[in-house]
């Protein structure tokens, strides 16, 4: 059980698998006013940077679930590196449908709402693991401005314009689901650049090391096309943020 190979290659050097910088992740942790001992569930935890740094900085504990064996192994190494392996655990598994054995204070899914079939389904899934009054964290793209055509939306790697909402509409949608929005931290352009551009060097290094790999043709095609696609589409039209919600 693993994510598609292309992600294991392009994001193998990433600590954060979304457009957040370490500073943004720290800002989010501070904004939530986390109490020491708070339990956090992270569905789609990637390389574990959120849980590991928050355990170090705020004394939280928790569990991360991710479909990638590579990223899960990296998360465990990060926990050891930061001296928090006794407080956080990382499980290689499918986060879709995962419910914690014990209720948690924070239930998060940052950038993987496909696990619940979209935002509403993912919030419903996270709520099953949440104690009363706890916080749900959802990381989700939104349109900075509406793409003028469906082709532009596809250039942002969306299936259609309807895949995402403008920010005010996304915030209203959380309210329609019965939640108060109690915090948000939004990615900036530098965060997007660091997330996307870091993939390019990783791909080039992989190609240099694996010239005869059957997958090299696909990686080469991505490296050739991605810089211009990102600059023309994602960088201009797509935002991303983490939104903190508490049930009304």
JSON list of C-alpha atoms in Angstrom, two decimals:
[
{"chain": "A", "resi": 1, "resn": "UNK", "atom": "CA", "xyz": [0.00, 0.00, 0.00]},
{"chain": "A", "resi": 2, "resn": "UNK", "atom": "CA", "xyz": [1.62, 3.21, -1.18]},
{"chain": "A", "resi": 3, "resn": "UNK", "atom": "CA", "xyz": [0.94, 6.54, -2.84]},
{"chain": "A", "resi": 4, "resn": "UNK", "atom": "CA", "xyz": [1.72, 6.88, -6.58]},
{"chain": "A", "resi": 5, "resn": "UNK", "atom": "CA", "xyz": [5.45, 6.59, -7.20]},
{"chain": "A", "resi": 6, "resn": "UNK", "atom": "CA", "xyz": [5.74, 10.06, -8.70]},
{"chain": "A", "resi": 7, "resn": "UNK", "atom": "CA", "xyz": [4.97, 11.65, -5.31]},
{"chain": "A", "resi": 8, "resn": "UNK", "atom": "CA", "xyz": [7.51, 9.47, -3.53]},
{"chain": "A", "resi": 9, "resn": "UNK", "atom": "CA", "xyz": [10.08, 10.78, -6.00]},
{"chain": "A", "resi": 10, "resn": "UNK", "atom": "CA", "xyz": [9.15, 14.45, -6.34]},
{"chain": "A", "resi": 11, "resn": "UNK", "atom": "CA", "xyz": [8.53, 15.05, -2.62]},
{"chain": "A", "resi": 12, "resn": "UNK", "atom": "CA", "xyz": [11.15, 12.71, -1.16]},
{"chain": "A", "resi": 13, "resn": "UNK", "atom": "CA", "xyz": [13.21, 15.67, 0.09]},
{"chain": "A", "resi": 14, "resn": "UNK", "atom": "CA", "xyz": [10.22, 17.58, 1.49]},
{"chain": "A", "resi": 15, "resn": "UNK", "atom": "CA", "xyz": [9.59, 17.82, 5.21]},
{"chain": "A", "resi": 16, "resn": "UNK", "atom": "CA", "xyz": [6.26, 19.58, 4.63]},
{"chain": "A", "resi": 17, "resn": "UNK", "atom": "CA", "xyz": [4.09, 18.21, 1.82]},
{"chain": "A", "resi": 18, "resn": "UNK", "atom": "CA", "xyz": [2.02, 21.33, 1.22]},
{"chain": "A", "resi": 19, "resn": "UNK", "atom": "CA", "xyz": [2.69, 25.04, 0.56]},
{"chain": "A", "resi": 20, "resn": "UNK", "atom": "CA", "xyz": [3.43, 25.85, 4.22]},
{"chain": "A", "resi": 21, "resn": "UNK", "atom": "CA", "xyz": [6.88, 26.98, 5.29]},
{"chain": "A", "resi": 22, "resn": "UNK", "atom": "CA", "xyz": [8.20, 25.93, 8.72]},
{"chain": "A", "resi": 23, "resn": "UNK", "atom": "CA", "xyz": [7.35, 29.44, 9.91]},
{"chain": "A", "resi": 24, "resn": "UNK", "atom": "CA", "xyz": [3.71, 29.07, 8.82]},
{"chain": "A", "resi": 25, "resn": "UNK", "atom": "CA", "xyz": [3.47, 25.71, 10.55]},
{"chain": "A", "resi": 26, "resn": "UNK", "atom": "CA", "xyz": [4.85, 27.28, 13.73]},
{"chain": "A", "resi": 27, "resn": "UNK", "atom": "CA", "xyz": [2.40, 30.17, 13.40]},
{"chain": "A", "resi": 28, "resn": "UNK", "atom": "CA", "xyz": [-0.48, 27.71, 13.17]},
{"chain": "A", "resi": 29, "resn": "UNK", "atom": "CA", "xyz": [0.66, 25.79, 16.25]},
{"chain": "A", "resi": 30, "resn": "UNK", "atom": "CA", "xyz": [0.95, 28.99, 18.28]},
{"chain": "A", "resi": 31, "resn": "UNK", "atom": "CA", "xyz": [-2.40, 30.30, 17.00]},
{"chain": "A", "resi": 32, "resn": "UNK", "atom": "CA", "xyz": [-4.22, 27.22, 18.29]},
{"chain": "A", "resi": 33, "resn": "UNK", "atom": "CA", "xyz": [-3.02, 27.84, 21.88]},
{"chain": "A", "resi": 34, "resn": "UNK", "atom": "CA", "xyz": [-2.24, 24.17, 22.30]},
{"chain": "A", "resi": 35, "resn": "UNK", "atom": "CA", "xyz": [-2.19, 22.87, 25.87]},
{"chain": "A", "resi": 36, "resn": "UNK", "atom": "CA", "xyz": [0.61, 20.47, 26.83]},
{"chain": "A", "resi": 37, "resn": "UNK", "atom": "CA", "xyz": [-0.65, 16.92, 26.67]},
{"chain": "A", "resi": 38, "resn": "UNK", "atom": "CA", "xyz": [-3.22, 17.64, 23.93]},
{"chain": "A", "resi": 39, "resn": "UNK", "atom": "CA", "xyz": [-3.68, 14.62, 21.66]},
{"chain": "A", "resi": 40, "resn": "UNK", "atom": "CA", "xyz": [-3.55, 15.32, 17.92]},
{"chain": "A", "resi": 41, "resn": "UNK", "atom": "CA", "xyz": [-4.63, 13.02, 15.10]},
{"chain": "A", "resi": 42, "resn": "UNK", "atom": "CA", "xyz": [-3.13, 13.81, 11.69]},
{"chain": "A", "resi": 43, "resn": "UNK", "atom": "CA", "xyz": [-4.66, 11.98, 8.72]},
{"chain": "A", "resi": 44, "resn": "UNK", "atom": "CA", "xyz": [-2.29, 12.12, 5.76]},
{"chain": "A", "resi": 45, "resn": "UNK", "atom": "CA", "xyz": [0.62, 13.05, 8.02]},
{"chain": "A", "resi": 46, "resn": "UNK", "atom": "CA", "xyz": [3.35, 12.90, 5.37]},
{"chain": "A", "resi": 47, "resn": "UNK", "atom": "CA", "xyz": [6.82, 13.20, 6.85]},
{"chain": "A", "resi": 48, "resn": "UNK", "atom": "CA", "xyz": [5.44, 14.15, 10.25]},
{"chain": "A", "resi": 49, "resn": "UNK", "atom": "CA", "xyz": [6.71, 17.71, 10.56]},
{"chain": "A", "resi": 50, "resn": "UNK", "atom": "CA", "xyz": [3.54, 19.07, 12.14]},
{"chain": "A", "resi": 51, "resn": "UNK", "atom": "CA", "xyz": [3.27, 16.49, 14.90]},
{"chain": "A", "resi": 52, "resn": "UNK", "atom": "CA", "xyz": [7.01, 16.39, 15.57]},
{"chain": "A", "resi": 53, "resn": "UNK", "atom": "CA", "xyz": [7.58, 20.14, 15.82]},
{"chain": "A", "resi": 54, "resn": "UNK", "atom": "CA", "xyz": [4.39, 20.71, 17.81]},
{"chain": "A", "resi": 55, "resn": "UNK", "atom": "CA", "xyz": [5.39, 17.94, 20.23]},
{"chain": "A", "resi": 56, "resn": "UNK", "atom": "CA", "xyz": [8.75, 19.68, 20.67]},
{"chain": "A", "resi": 57, "resn": "UNK", "atom": "CA", "xyz": [7.35, 23.21, 20.93]},
{"chain": "A", "resi": 58, "resn": "UNK", "atom": "CA", "xyz": [4.00, 22.68, 22.69]},
{"chain": "A", "resi": 59, "resn": "UNK", "atom": "CA", "xyz": [4.25, 19.32, 24.47]},
{"chain": "A", "resi": 60, "resn": "UNK", "atom": "CA", "xyz": [1.44, 17.69, 22.50]},
{"chain": "A", "resi": 61, "resn": "UNK", "atom": "CA", "xyz": [1.25, 14.01, 21.65]},
{"chain": "A", "resi": 62, "resn": "UNK", "atom": "CA", "xyz": [-0.44, 12.22, 18.82]},
{"chain": "A", "resi": 63, "resn": "UNK", "atom": "CA", "xyz": [-0.62, 9.88, 15.90]},
{"chain": "A", "resi": 64, "resn": "UNK", "atom": "CA", "xyz": [-0.10, 10.34, 12.18]},
{"chain": "A", "resi": 65, "resn": "UNK", "atom": "CA", "xyz": [-1.44, 8.05, 9.47]},
{"chain": "A", "resi": 66, "resn": "UNK", "atom": "CA", "xyz": [-0.01, 8.08, 5.95]},
{"chain": "A", "resi": 67, "resn": "UNK", "atom": "CA", "xyz": [-0.20, 5.90, 2.87]},
{"chain": "A", "resi": 68, "resn": "UNK", "atom": "CA", "xyz": [3.48, 6.31, 1.95]},
{"chain": "A", "resi": 69, "resn": "UNK", "atom": "CA", "xyz": [5.99, 3.95, 3.61]},
{"chain": "A", "resi": 70, "resn": "UNK", "atom": "CA", "xyz": [8.76, 6.37, 2.64]},
{"chain": "A", "resi": 71, "resn": "UNK", "atom": "CA", "xyz": [7.14, 9.39, 4.28]},
{"chain": "A", "resi": 72, "resn": "UNK", "atom": "CA", "xyz": [6.15, 7.36, 7.35]},
{"chain": "A", "resi": 73, "resn": "UNK", "atom": "CA", "xyz": [9.75, 6.23, 7.80]},
{"chain": "A", "resi": 74, "resn": "UNK", "atom": "CA", "xyz": [10.93, 9.83, 7.43]},
{"chain": "A", "resi": 75, "resn": "UNK", "atom": "CA", "xyz": [8.41, 10.92, 10.08]},
{"chain": "A", "resi": 76, "resn": "UNK", "atom": "CA", "xyz": [9.72, 8.35, 12.54]},
{"chain": "A", "resi": 77, "resn": "UNK", "atom": "CA", "xyz": [13.27, 9.52, 11.93]},
{"chain": "A", "resi": 78, "resn": "UNK", "atom": "CA", "xyz": [12.20, 13.13, 12.46]},
{"chain": "A", "resi": 79, "resn": "UNK", "atom": "CA", "xyz": [10.57, 12.20, 15.76]},
{"chain": "A", "resi": 80, "resn": "UNK", "atom": "CA", "xyz": [13.84, 10.61, 16.88]},
{"chain": "A", "resi": 81, "resn": "UNK", "atom": "CA", "xyz": [15.83, 13.62, 15.68]},
{"chain": "A", "resi": 82, "resn": "UNK", "atom": "CA", "xyz": [13.68, 16.04, 17.69]},
{"chain": "A", "resi": 83, "resn": "UNK", "atom": "CA", "xyz": [13.52, 13.80, 20.76]},
{"chain": "A", "resi": 84, "resn": "UNK", "atom": "CA", "xyz": [9.75, 13.35, 20.68]},
{"chain": "A", "resi": 85, "resn": "UNK", "atom": "CA", "xyz": [9.44, 9.69, 19.63]},
{"chain": "A", "resi": 86, "resn": "UNK", "atom": "CA", "xyz": [7.91, 8.90, 23.04]},
{"chain": "A", "resi": 87, "resn": "UNK", "atom": "CA", "xyz": [5.03, 11.31, 22.35]},
{"chain": "A", "resi": 88, "resn": "UNK", "atom": "CA", "xyz": [4.18, 10.84, 18.67]},
{"chain": "A", "resi": 89, "resn": "UNK", "atom": "CA", "xyz": [3.62, 7.71, 16.60]},
{"chain": "A", "resi": 90, "resn": "UNK", "atom": "CA", "xyz": [3.39, 7.26, 12.85]},
{"chain": "A", "resi": 91, "resn": "UNK", "atom": "CA", "xyz": [1.42, 4.49, 11.20]},
{"chain": "A", "resi": 92, "resn": "UNK", "atom": "CA", "xyz": [1.71, 3.38, 7.59]},
{"chain": "A", "resi": 93, "resn": "UNK", "atom": "CA", "xyz": [-1.88, 2.91, 6.52]},
{"chain": "A", "resi": 94, "resn": "UNK", "atom": "CA", "xyz": [-4.88, 4.25, 4.68]},
{"chain": "A", "resi": 95, "resn": "UNK", "atom": "CA", "xyz": [-6.24, 7.34, 6.43]},
{"chain": "A", "resi": 96, "resn": "UNK", "atom": "CA", "xyz": [-9.59, 7.01, 4.62]},
{"chain": "A", "resi": 97, "resn": "UNK", "atom": "CA", "xyz": [-12.06, 5.83, 7.23]},
{"chain": "A", "resi": 98, "resn": "UNK", "atom": "CA", "xyz": [-9.53, 5.95, 10.09]},
{"chain": "A", "resi": 99, "resn": "UNK", "atom": "CA", "xyz": [-11.03, 6.71, 13.51]},
{"chain": "A", "resi": 100, "resn": "UNK", "atom": "CA", "xyz": [-8.91, 7.06, 16.65]},
{"chain": "A", "resi": 101, "resn": "UNK", "atom": "CA", "xyz": [-9.40, 4.56, 19.49]},
{"chain": "A", "resi": 102, "resn": "UNK", "atom": "CA", "xyz": [-9.52, 7.45, 21.96]},
{"chain": "A", "resi": 103, "resn": "UNK", "atom": "CA", "xyz": [-10.99, 10.90, 21.34]},
{"chain": "A", "resi": 104, "resn": "UNK", "atom": "CA", "xyz": [-8.47, 13.63, 20.55]},
{"chain": "A", "resi": 105, "resn": "UNK", "atom": "CA", "xyz": [-8.32, 17.36, 21.13]},
{"chain": "A", "resi": 106, "resn": "UNK", "atom": "CA", "xyz": [-7.27, 18.18, 17.56]},
{"chain": "A", "resi": 107, "resn": "UNK", "atom": "CA", "xyz": [-8.15, 16.16, 14.44]},
{"chain": "A", "resi": 108, "resn": "UNK", "atom": "CA", "xyz": [-6.38, 17.29, 11.29]},
{"chain": "A", "resi": 109, "resn": "UNK", "atom": "CA", "xyz": [-6.21, 16.62, 7.58]},
{"chain": "A", "resi": 110, "resn": "UNK", "atom": "CA", "xyz": [-3.94, 19.05, 5.77]},
{"chain": "A", "resi": 111, "resn": "UNK", "atom": "CA", "xyz": [-4.15, 18.78, 2.02]},
{"chain": "A", "resi": 112, "resn": "UNK", "atom": "CA", "xyz": [-5.62, 15.29, 1.70]},
{"chain": "A", "resi": 113, "resn": "UNK", "atom": "CA", "xyz": [-9.38, 15.80, 1.81]},
{"chain": "A", "resi": 114, "resn": "UNK", "atom": "CA", "xyz": [-9.74, 13.16, -0.90]},
{"chain": "A", "resi": 115, "resn": "UNK", "atom": "CA", "xyz": [-9.68, 10.67, 2.00]},
{"chain": "A", "resi": 116, "resn": "UNK", "atom": "CA", "xyz": [-13.25, 11.66, 2.84]},
{"chain": "A", "resi": 117, "resn": "UNK", "atom": "CA", "xyz": [-14.42, 12.34, -0.70]},
{"chain": "A", "resi": 118, "resn": "UNK", "atom": "CA", "xyz": [-14.02, 16.09, -0.25]},
{"chain": "A", "resi": 119, "resn": "UNK", "atom": "CA", "xyz": [-14.13, 18.72, 2.47]},
{"chain": "A", "resi": 120, "resn": "UNK", "atom": "CA", "xyz": [-17.51, 17.81, 3.95]},
{"chain": "A", "resi": 121, "resn": "UNK", "atom": "CA", "xyz": [-16.79, 14.11, 4.10]},
{"chain": "A", "resi": 122, "resn": "UNK", "atom": "CA", "xyz": [-13.35, 14.65, 5.60]},
{"chain": "A", "resi": 123, "resn": "UNK", "atom": "CA", "xyz": [-14.73, 16.95, 8.30]},
{"chain": "A", "resi": 124, "resn": "UNK", "atom": "CA", "xyz": [-17.33, 14.29, 9.13]},
{"chain": "A", "resi": 125, "resn": "UNK", "atom": "CA", "xyz": [-14.59, 11.66, 9.36]},
{"chain": "A", "resi": 126, "resn": "UNK", "atom": "CA", "xyz": [-12.39, 13.83, 11.59]},
{"chain": "A", "resi": 127, "resn": "UNK", "atom": "CA", "xyz": [-15.36, 14.58, 13.86]},
{"chain": "A", "resi": 128, "resn": "UNK", "atom": "CA", "xyz": [-15.62, 10.87, 14.70]},
{"chain": "A", "resi": 129, "resn": "UNK", "atom": "CA", "xyz": [-12.24, 11.06, 16.45]},
{"chain": "A", "resi": 130, "resn": "UNK", "atom": "CA", "xyz": [-12.80, 14.41, 18.17]},
{"chain": "A", "resi": 131, "resn": "UNK", "atom": "CA", "xyz": [-13.72, 15.08, 21.77]},
{"chain": "A", "resi": 132, "resn": "UNK", "atom": "CA", "xyz": [-16.50, 17.57, 22.48]},
{"chain": "A", "resi": 133, "resn": "UNK", "atom": "CA", "xyz": [-15.22, 21.10, 21.98]},
{"chain": "A", "resi": 134, "resn": "UNK", "atom": "CA", "xyz": [-12.14, 19.91, 20.10]},
{"chain": "A", "resi": 135, "resn": "UNK", "atom": "CA", "xyz": [-10.66, 21.53, 17.01]},
{"chain": "A", "resi": 136, "resn": "UNK", "atom": "CA", "xyz": [-10.78, 20.23, 13.46]},
{"chain": "A", "resi": 137, "resn": "UNK", "atom": "CA", "xyz": [-8.01, 21.38, 11.13]},
{"chain": "A", "resi": 138, "resn": "UNK", "atom": "CA", "xyz": [-8.56, 21.26, 7.38]},
{"chain": "A", "resi": 139, "resn": "UNK", "atom": "CA", "xyz": [-5.93, 22.23, 4.84]},
{"chain": "A", "resi": 140, "resn": "UNK", "atom": "CA", "xyz": [-7.51, 23.00, 1.49]},
{"chain": "A", "resi": 141, "resn": "UNK", "atom": "CA", "xyz": [-6.87, 24.88, -1.76]},
{"chain": "A", "resi": 142, "resn": "UNK", "atom": "CA", "xyz": [-9.07, 27.78, -2.83]},
{"chain": "A", "resi": 143, "resn": "UNK", "atom": "CA", "xyz": [-9.13, 30.07, -5.85]},
{"chain": "A", "resi": 144, "resn": "UNK", "atom": "CA", "xyz": [-7.32, 33.37, -5.43]},
{"chain": "A", "resi": 145, "resn": "UNK", "atom": "CA", "xyz": [-9.47, 34.44, -8.37]},
{"chain": "A", "resi": 146, "resn": "UNK", "atom": "CA", "xyz": [-11.69, 32.37, -10.59]},
{"chain": "A", "resi": 147, "resn": "UNK", "atom": "CA", "xyz": [-9.91, 30.89, -13.60]},
{"chain": "A", "resi": 148, "resn": "UNK", "atom": "CA", "xyz": [-11.34, 32.38, -16.79]},
{"chain": "A", "resi": 149, "resn": "UNK", "atom": "CA", "xyz": [-11.63, 28.98, -18.50]},
{"chain": "A", "resi": 150, "resn": "UNK", "atom": "CA", "xyz": [-11.76, 25.29, -17.63]},
{"chain": "A", "resi": 151, "resn": "UNK", "atom": "CA", "xyz": [-8.39, 24.87, -19.37]},
{"chain": "A", "resi": 152, "resn": "UNK", "atom": "CA", "xyz": [-6.83, 27.30, -16.90]},
{"chain": "A", "resi": 153, "resn": "UNK", "atom": "CA", "xyz": [-8.34, 25.30, -14.01]},
{"chain": "A", "resi": 154, "resn": "UNK", "atom": "CA", "xyz": [-6.84, 22.15, -15.49]},
{"chain": "A", "resi": 155, "resn": "UNK", "atom": "CA", "xyz": [-3.51, 23.98, -15.67]},
{"chain": "A", "resi": 156, "resn": "UNK", "atom": "CA", "xyz": [-3.81, 24.32, -11.88]},
{"chain": "A", "resi": 157, "resn": "UNK", "atom": "CA", "xyz": [-4.23, 20.50, -11.76]},
{"chain": "A", "resi": 158, "resn": "UNK", "atom": "CA", "xyz": [-7.91, 20.82, -10.90]},
{"chain": "A", "resi": 159, "resn": "UNK", "atom": "CA", "xyz": [-10.43, 18.71, -12.79]},
{"chain": "A", "resi": 160, "resn": "UNK", "atom": "CA", "xyz": [-12.66, 21.76, -13.22]},
{"chain": "A", "resi": 161, "resn": "UNK", "atom": "CA", "xyz": [-13.32, 25.24, -11.84]},
{"chain": "A", "resi": 162, "resn": "UNK", "atom": "CA", "xyz": [-15.95, 23.74, -9.53]},
{"chain": "A", "resi": 163, "resn": "UNK", "atom": "CA", "xyz": [-13.30, 21.71, -7.68]},
{"chain": "A", "resi": 164, "resn": "UNK", "atom": "CA", "xyz": [-12.41, 24.71, -5.49]},
{"chain": "A", "resi": 165, "resn": "UNK", "atom": "CA", "xyz": [-14.13, 27.80, -4.10]},
{"chain": "A", "resi": 166, "resn": "UNK", "atom": "CA", "xyz": [-13.08, 31.39, -3.60]},
{"chain": "A", "resi": 167, "resn": "UNK", "atom": "CA", "xyz": [-11.93, 32.02, -0.03]},
{"chain": "A", "resi": 168, "resn": "UNK", "atom": "CA", "xyz": [-15.14, 33.75, 1.17]},
{"chain": "A", "resi": 169, "resn": "UNK", "atom": "CA", "xyz": [-17.21, 30.90, -0.29]},
{"chain": "A", "resi": 170, "resn": "UNK", "atom": "CA", "xyz": [-15.00, 28.28, 1.37]},
{"chain": "A", "resi": 171, "resn": "UNK", "atom": "CA", "xyz": [-15.37, 29.99, 4.75]},
{"chain": "A", "resi": 172, "resn": "UNK", "atom": "CA", "xyz": [-19.14, 30.17, 4.26]},
{"chain": "A", "resi": 173, "resn": "UNK", "atom": "CA", "xyz": [-19.21, 26.48, 3.39]},
{"chain": "A", "resi": 174, "resn": "UNK", "atom": "CA", "xyz": [-17.62, 25.62, 6.76]},
{"chain": "A", "resi": 175, "resn": "UNK", "atom": "CA", "xyz": [-20.37, 27.59, 8.45]},
{"chain": "A", "resi": 176, "resn": "UNK", "atom": "CA", "xyz": [-23.02, 25.80, 6.43]},
{"chain": "A", "resi": 177, "resn": "UNK", "atom": "CA", "xyz": [-21.65, 22.51, 7.80]},
{"chain": "A", "resi": 178, "resn": "UNK", "atom": "CA", "xyz": [-22.29, 23.74, 11.34]},
{"chain": "A", "resi": 179, "resn": "UNK", "atom": "CA", "xyz": [-18.82, 24.91, 12.33]},
{"chain": "A", "resi": 180, "resn": "UNK", "atom": "CA", "xyz": [-17.36, 28.15, 13.64]},
{"chain": "A", "resi": 181, "resn": "UNK", "atom": "CA", "xyz": [-14.10, 29.16, 11.97]},
{"chain": "A", "resi": 182, "resn": "UNK", "atom": "CA", "xyz": [-11.87, 29.99, 14.92]},
{"chain": "A", "resi": 183, "resn": "UNK", "atom": "CA", "xyz": [-8.52, 30.45, 13.16]},
{"chain": "A", "resi": 184, "resn": "UNK", "atom": "CA", "xyz": [-6.89, 30.32, 9.76]},
{"chain": "A", "resi": 185, "resn": "UNK", "atom": "CA", "xyz": [-3.33, 30.51, 8.48]},
{"chain": "A", "resi": 186, "resn": "UNK", "atom": "CA", "xyz": [-2.88, 31.00, 4.74]},
{"chain": "A", "resi": 187, "resn": "UNK", "atom": "CA", "xyz": [0.07, 29.99, 2.60]},
{"chain": "A", "resi": 188, "resn": "UNK", "atom": "CA", "xyz": [1.89, 32.79, 0.79]},
{"chain": "A", "resi": 189, "resn": "UNK", "atom": "CA", "xyz": [3.67, 32.85, -2.54]},
{"chain": "A", "resi": 190, "resn": "UNK", "atom": "CA", "xyz": [7.02, 32.01, -0.98]},
{"chain": "A", "resi": 191, "resn": "UNK", "atom": "CA", "xyz": [5.46, 28.91, 0.57]},
{"chain": "A", "resi": 192, "resn": "UNK", "atom": "CA", "xyz": [4.10, 27.85, -2.81]},
{"chain": "A", "resi": 193, "resn": "UNK", "atom": "CA", "xyz": [7.51, 28.42, -4.41]},
{"chain": "A", "resi": 194, "resn": "UNK", "atom": "CA", "xyz": [9.28, 26.36, -1.78]},
{"chain": "A", "resi": 195, "resn": "UNK", "atom": "CA", "xyz": [6.78, 23.52, -2.10]},
{"chain": "A", "resi": 196, "resn": "UNK", "atom": "CA", "xyz": [6.77, 23.38, -5.89]},
{"chain": "A", "resi": 197, "resn": "UNK", "atom": "CA", "xyz": [10.26, 24.49, -6.88]},
{"chain": "A", "resi": 198, "resn": "UNK", "atom": "CA", "xyz": [11.93, 22.12, -4.42]},
{"chain": "A", "resi": 199, "resn": "UNK", "atom": "CA", "xyz": [10.51, 19.25, -6.46]},
{"chain": "A", "resi": 200, "resn": "UNK", "atom": "CA", "xyz": [12.50, 20.30, -9.52]},
{"chain": "A", "resi": 201, "resn": "UNK", "atom": "CA", "xyz": [15.94, 19.80, -7.97]},
{"chain": "A", "resi": 202, "resn": "UNK", "atom": "CA", "xyz": [14.75, 16.52, -6.45]},
{"chain": "A", "resi": 203, "resn": "UNK", "atom": "CA", "xyz": [13.60, 15.31, -9.88]},
{"chain": "A", "resi": 204, "resn": "UNK", "atom": "CA", "xyz": [16.87, 16.34, -11.53]},
{"chain": "A", "resi": 205, "resn": "UNK", "atom": "CA", "xyz": [18.94, 14.58, -8.88]},
{"chain": "A", "resi": 206, "resn": "UNK", "atom": "CA", "xyz": [16.78, 11.46, -9.26]},
{"chain": "A", "resi": 207, "resn": "UNK", "atom": "CA", "xyz": [17.18, 11.50, -13.04]},
{"chain": "A", "resi": 208, "resn": "UNK", "atom": "CA", "xyz": [20.95, 11.83, -12.73]},
{"chain": "A", "resi": 209, "resn": "UNK", "atom": "CA", "xyz": [21.02, 8.86, -10.36]},
{"chain": "A", "resi": 210, "resn": "UNK", "atom": "CA", "xyz": [18.51, 6.68, -12.25]},
{"chain": "A", "resi": 211, "resn": "UNK", "atom": "CA", "xyz": [19.02, 7.22, -16.01]},
{"chain": "A", "resi": 212, "resn": "UNK", "atom": "CA", "xyz": [17.94, 3.70, -16.93]},
{"chain": "A", "resi": 213, "resn": "UNK", "atom": "CA", "xyz": [14.84, 3.50, -14.75]},
{"chain": "A", "resi": 214, "resn": "UNK", "atom": "CA", "xyz": [11.59, 2.70, -16.56]},
{"chain": "A", "resi": 215, "resn": "UNK", "atom": "CA", "xyz": [10.05, 5.71, -14.80]},
{"chain": "A", "resi": 216, "resn": "UNK", "atom": "CA", "xyz": [12.70, 8.16, -16.00]},
{"chain": "A", "resi": 217, "resn": "UNK", "atom": "CA", "xyz": [10.68, 9.22, -19.06]},
{"chain": "A", "resi": 218, "resn": "UNK", "atom": "CA", "xyz": [7.76, 10.35, -16.91]},
{"chain": "A", "resi": 219, "resn": "UNK", "atom": "CA", "xyz": [10.01, 12.17, -14.44]},
{"chain": "A", "resi": 220, "resn": "UNK", "atom": "CA", "xyz": [11.84, 13.88, -17.30]},
{"chain": "A", "resi": 221, "resn": "UNK", "atom": "CA", "xyz": [8.54, 15.03, -18.82]},
{"chain": "A", "resi": 222, "resn": "UNK", "atom": "CA", "xyz": [7.46, 16.49, -15.47]},
{"chain": "A", "resi": 223, "resn": "UNK", "atom": "CA", "xyz": [10.73, 18.30, -14.91]},
{"chain": "A", "resi": 224, "resn": "UNK", "atom": "CA", "xyz": [10.54, 19.79, -18.41]},
{"chain": "A", "resi": 225, "resn": "UNK", "atom": "CA", "xyz": [6.96, 21.03, -18.10]},
{"chain": "A", "resi": 226, "resn": "UNK", "atom": "CA", "xyz": [6.38, 21.79, -14.41]},
{"chain": "A", "resi": 227, "resn": "UNK", "atom": "CA", "xyz": [8.24, 25.11, -13.95]},
{"chain": "A", "resi": 228, "resn": "UNK", "atom": "CA", "xyz": [6.31, 26.88, -16.71]},
{"chain": "A", "resi": 229, "resn": "UNK", "atom": "CA", "xyz": [2.99, 25.25, -15.78]},
{"chain": "A", "resi": 230, "resn": "UNK", "atom": "CA", "xyz": [3.37, 26.25, -12.13]},
{"chain": "A", "resi": 231, "resn": "UNK", "atom": "CA", "xyz": [4.35, 29.84, -12.97]},
{"chain": "A", "resi": 232, "resn": "UNK", "atom": "CA", "xyz": [1.48, 30.29, -15.43]},
{"chain": "A", "resi": 233, "resn": "UNK", "atom": "CA", "xyz": [-1.30, 28.62, -13.49]},
{"chain": "A", "resi": 234, "resn": "UNK", "atom": "CA", "xyz": [-0.94, 27.45, -9.88]},
{"chain": "A", "resi": 235, "resn": "UNK", "atom": "CA", "xyz": [1.15, 30.43, -8.78]},
{"chain": "A", "resi": 236, "resn": "UNK", "atom": "CA", "xyz": [-1.36, 32.89, -10.22]},
{"chain": "A", "resi": 237, "resn": "UNK", "atom": "CA", "xyz": [-4.71, 31.32, -9.38]},
{"chain": "A", "resi": 238, "resn": "UNK", "atom": "CA", "xyz": [-4.49, 28.92, -6.45]},
{"chain": "A", "resi": 239, "resn": "UNK", "atom": "CA", "xyz": [-4.33, 29.67, -2.75]},
{"chain": "A", "resi": 240, "resn": "UNK", "atom": "CA", "xyz": [-4.03, 27.24, 0.15]},
{"chain": "A", "resi": 241, "resn": "UNK", "atom": "CA", "xyz": [-4.75, 27.50, 3.84]},
{"chain": "A", "resi": 242, "resn": "UNK", "atom": "CA", "xyz": [-5.40, 25.66, 7.06]},
{"chain": "A", "resi": 243, "resn": "UNK", "atom": "CA", "xyz": [-8.71, 26.38, 8.74]},
{"chain": "A", "resi": 244, "resn": "UNK", "atom": "CA", "xyz": [-9.51, 25.65, 12.39]},
{"chain": "A", "resi": 245, "resn": "UNK", "atom": "CA", "xyz": [-13.10, 24.70, 13.11]},
{"chain": "A", "resi": 246, "resn": "UNK", "atom": "CA", "xyz": [-15.16, 24.04, 16.25]},
{"chain": "A", "resi": 247, "resn": "UNK", "atom": "CA", "xyz": [-18.67, 22.58, 16.04]},
{"chain": "A", "resi": 248, "resn": "UNK", "atom": "CA", "xyz": [-21.44, 25.00, 16.97]}
]
